[in-house]
XYZ file of C-alpha atoms in Angstrom:
222
model
C 9.087 45.716 75.413
C 6.925 45.564 78.426
C 3.571 44.680 77.625
C 0.218 44.576 79.408
C -1.154 41.698 81.068
C -4.939 40.793 81.154
C -6.305 39.209 84.380
C -8.214 35.965 83.895
C -10.201 36.850 87.068
C -11.512 39.931 85.370
C -13.197 37.692 82.825
C -14.158 35.069 85.503
C -16.968 37.298 87.208
C -19.363 36.967 84.574
C -22.223 36.553 87.050
C -21.592 40.177 87.989
C -21.391 41.350 84.293
C -17.663 41.178 84.145
C -15.734 40.889 80.826
C -12.075 41.933 79.825
C -10.338 42.935 76.718
C -7.730 40.803 75.870
C -3.965 41.903 75.418
C -2.725 41.896 71.794
C -2.172 38.531 70.331
C -3.533 36.674 73.397
C -6.661 34.684 73.504
C -8.020 33.782 77.107
C -10.430 31.123 78.453
C -12.559 32.513 81.001
C -12.803 30.927 84.273
C -16.055 29.094 85.296
C -18.242 31.919 86.309
C -19.591 32.103 90.042
C -23.142 31.817 90.230
C -25.059 34.634 91.765
C -26.367 33.871 95.347
C -29.897 32.938 95.259
C -32.151 34.590 97.809
C -32.911 32.473 100.914
C -36.358 32.092 102.110
C -37.335 32.253 105.601
C -38.055 29.017 107.518
C -41.787 28.140 106.841
C -44.061 27.732 109.678
C -45.775 24.702 107.870
C -43.542 22.080 106.448
C -42.785 18.410 106.352
C -41.622 15.918 109.276
C -41.298 16.429 112.884
C -41.241 20.110 114.204
C -37.952 21.548 114.723
C -36.916 22.191 118.472
C -36.225 25.620 119.365
C -32.442 25.285 119.278
C -32.787 23.677 115.787
C -35.047 26.736 114.644
C -32.710 29.229 116.378
C -29.676 27.645 114.594
C -31.686 27.871 111.039
C -32.760 31.636 111.658
C -29.278 32.662 112.660
C -27.546 30.844 109.790
C -30.205 32.425 107.470
C -29.416 35.839 108.881
C -25.483 35.229 108.479
C -26.169 34.053 104.826
C -28.151 37.442 104.080
C -25.496 39.630 105.848
C -22.994 37.762 103.577
C -24.887 38.561 100.636
C -25.173 42.113 101.444
C -21.423 42.447 101.916
C -20.865 40.690 98.449
C -23.109 43.108 96.972
C -20.962 46.021 98.155
C -17.740 44.014 97.214
C -19.203 43.492 93.789
C -19.472 47.124 93.152
C -15.814 47.682 94.044
C -14.647 45.045 91.715
C -16.865 46.115 88.854
C -15.444 49.608 89.166
C -11.871 48.422 89.083
C -12.713 46.169 86.271
C -14.269 49.159 84.230
C -10.992 51.299 85.116
C -8.653 48.659 83.896
C -10.672 48.140 80.835
C -10.485 51.959 80.054
C -6.874 52.006 80.700
C -6.327 48.756 78.406
C -8.237 50.644 75.628
C -6.002 53.473 75.884
C -2.953 51.575 75.804
C -4.304 49.826 72.628
C -4.662 53.266 70.873
C -1.081 54.267 72.213
C 0.413 50.998 70.717
C -1.468 51.721 67.465
C -0.360 55.308 67.124
C 3.208 54.226 68.135
C 3.253 51.732 65.251
C 2.248 54.273 62.922
C 4.684 56.777 63.972
C 7.490 54.001 64.069
C 6.589 53.099 60.315
C 6.637 56.763 59.292
C 9.948 57.321 61.172
C 11.495 54.414 59.618
C 10.612 55.646 56.063
C 12.065 59.184 56.857
C 15.247 57.451 58.404
C 15.703 55.166 55.249
C 15.134 58.282 53.065
C 17.828 60.260 54.808
C 19.993 57.273 54.697
C 19.457 56.895 50.802
C 20.290 60.557 50.364
C 23.496 60.283 52.279
C 24.453 57.285 50.113
C 23.605 59.105 47.075
C 25.843 62.016 48.138
C 28.716 59.494 48.684
C 28.304 57.902 45.680
C 28.274 60.907 43.448
C 30.731 63.121 45.509
C 33.601 62.611 42.964
C 31.514 64.099 40.147
C 30.159 67.132 41.970
C 31.585 70.600 42.017
C 32.688 71.699 45.284
C 29.708 74.071 45.906
C 27.114 71.368 44.783
C 28.749 68.843 47.190
C 28.754 71.389 49.882
C 25.019 72.170 49.390
C 24.035 68.526 49.323
C 26.079 67.799 52.469
C 24.334 70.876 54.239
C 21.094 69.448 53.104
C 21.928 66.022 54.421
C 23.081 67.285 57.925
C 19.868 69.673 58.161
C 17.532 66.382 57.445
C 19.487 64.478 59.915
C 19.394 67.155 62.577
C 15.736 67.750 62.027
C 15.251 63.681 62.290
C 17.010 63.352 65.393
C 14.601 64.906 67.870
C 11.603 62.836 66.306
C 13.865 59.630 67.280
C 14.367 60.815 70.634
C 10.966 61.593 71.361
C 9.924 58.384 69.972
C 12.374 56.429 72.098
C 11.356 58.388 75.314
C 7.585 57.829 74.704
C 8.469 53.895 74.419
C 10.834 53.981 77.469
C 7.958 55.991 79.624
C 5.203 53.607 78.505
C 7.482 50.622 80.015
C 6.497 52.038 83.363
C 3.034 52.779 82.832
C 2.709 49.194 81.508
C 4.436 48.129 85.100
C 2.047 50.133 86.954
C -0.937 48.706 85.041
C 0.273 45.094 85.455
C 0.478 45.706 89.237
C -3.212 46.709 89.184
C -4.055 43.645 87.253
C -2.521 41.280 89.616
C -4.187 43.020 92.636
C -7.533 42.889 90.849
C -7.051 39.236 89.811
C -6.560 38.340 93.668
C -9.621 40.589 94.747
C -11.757 38.845 91.969
C -10.705 35.306 92.744
C -11.407 35.945 96.574
C -14.933 37.370 95.503
C -15.652 34.122 93.463
C -14.574 31.833 96.059
C -16.583 33.855 98.650
C -19.643 33.784 96.063
C -19.381 29.893 95.967
C -18.932 29.606 99.602
C -22.270 31.409 100.092
C -23.871 29.349 97.519
C -23.011 26.273 99.405
C -24.141 27.719 102.766
C -27.465 28.712 101.234
C -27.980 25.092 99.703
C -27.193 23.610 103.049
C -29.659 25.823 104.642
C -32.315 24.696 102.167
C -31.445 21.258 102.823
C -31.633 21.537 106.876
C -34.251 24.222 107.242
C -36.284 25.333 104.230
C -38.939 22.442 104.242
C -38.955 22.053 108.083
C -41.920 22.993 110.112
C -41.685 24.753 113.533
C -43.836 26.207 116.459
C -44.632 29.989 115.791
C -44.286 30.396 119.507
C -40.645 29.193 119.578
C -40.003 31.769 116.471
C -41.488 34.581 118.487
C -39.458 33.728 121.545
C -36.201 33.337 119.393
C -36.714 36.860 117.886
C -37.256 38.439 121.505
C -34.017 36.982 122.465
C -32.343 38.266 119.483
C -33.851 41.828 120.015
C -32.225 41.838 123.606
C -28.672 41.253 122.370
């Protein structure tokens, strides 16, 4: 029977509030969550040590803007990842309900099948002792019960077979989502590294305000 998989990446993005229902009978260990990017502060006018050169200040301002742009893009991507996460969870919940219903139907169907089989065996065992009319009546009753049972069996099997295709499609979505979520986590970690590097190189450095004004004018002309 084709079963549903649950993407580990769905559970990995805990920094974005992601969590995933697990497939029946499985326990997953969430991957280490990616930390949410911290907001970067602008280079301070007053700081420690030697004043930055204009080139150094320009590099700090450029990298800071790049980090902010990357953070904004990650916020947009996070919304997409969360939306797909929610839809997958909803599909998983619907599938769990379907499986529970099928289990109940299967149990009831088996009971009915066993009952018809037992009735047939009872007829066969007592056929020699029955009057011809009585035997005929019981045989017709058996056939009617068997005929009524067959469409239920066919419908049950069809539902099972159809569900295999639904599960396959779901698993394809899970795989695609896992890839996107992994890429998102990697991008968050990469941005965290860049922000930390910016803080180390730029956050506590002092600079000439005239250089800042000149650089902003250069940037506005581009």
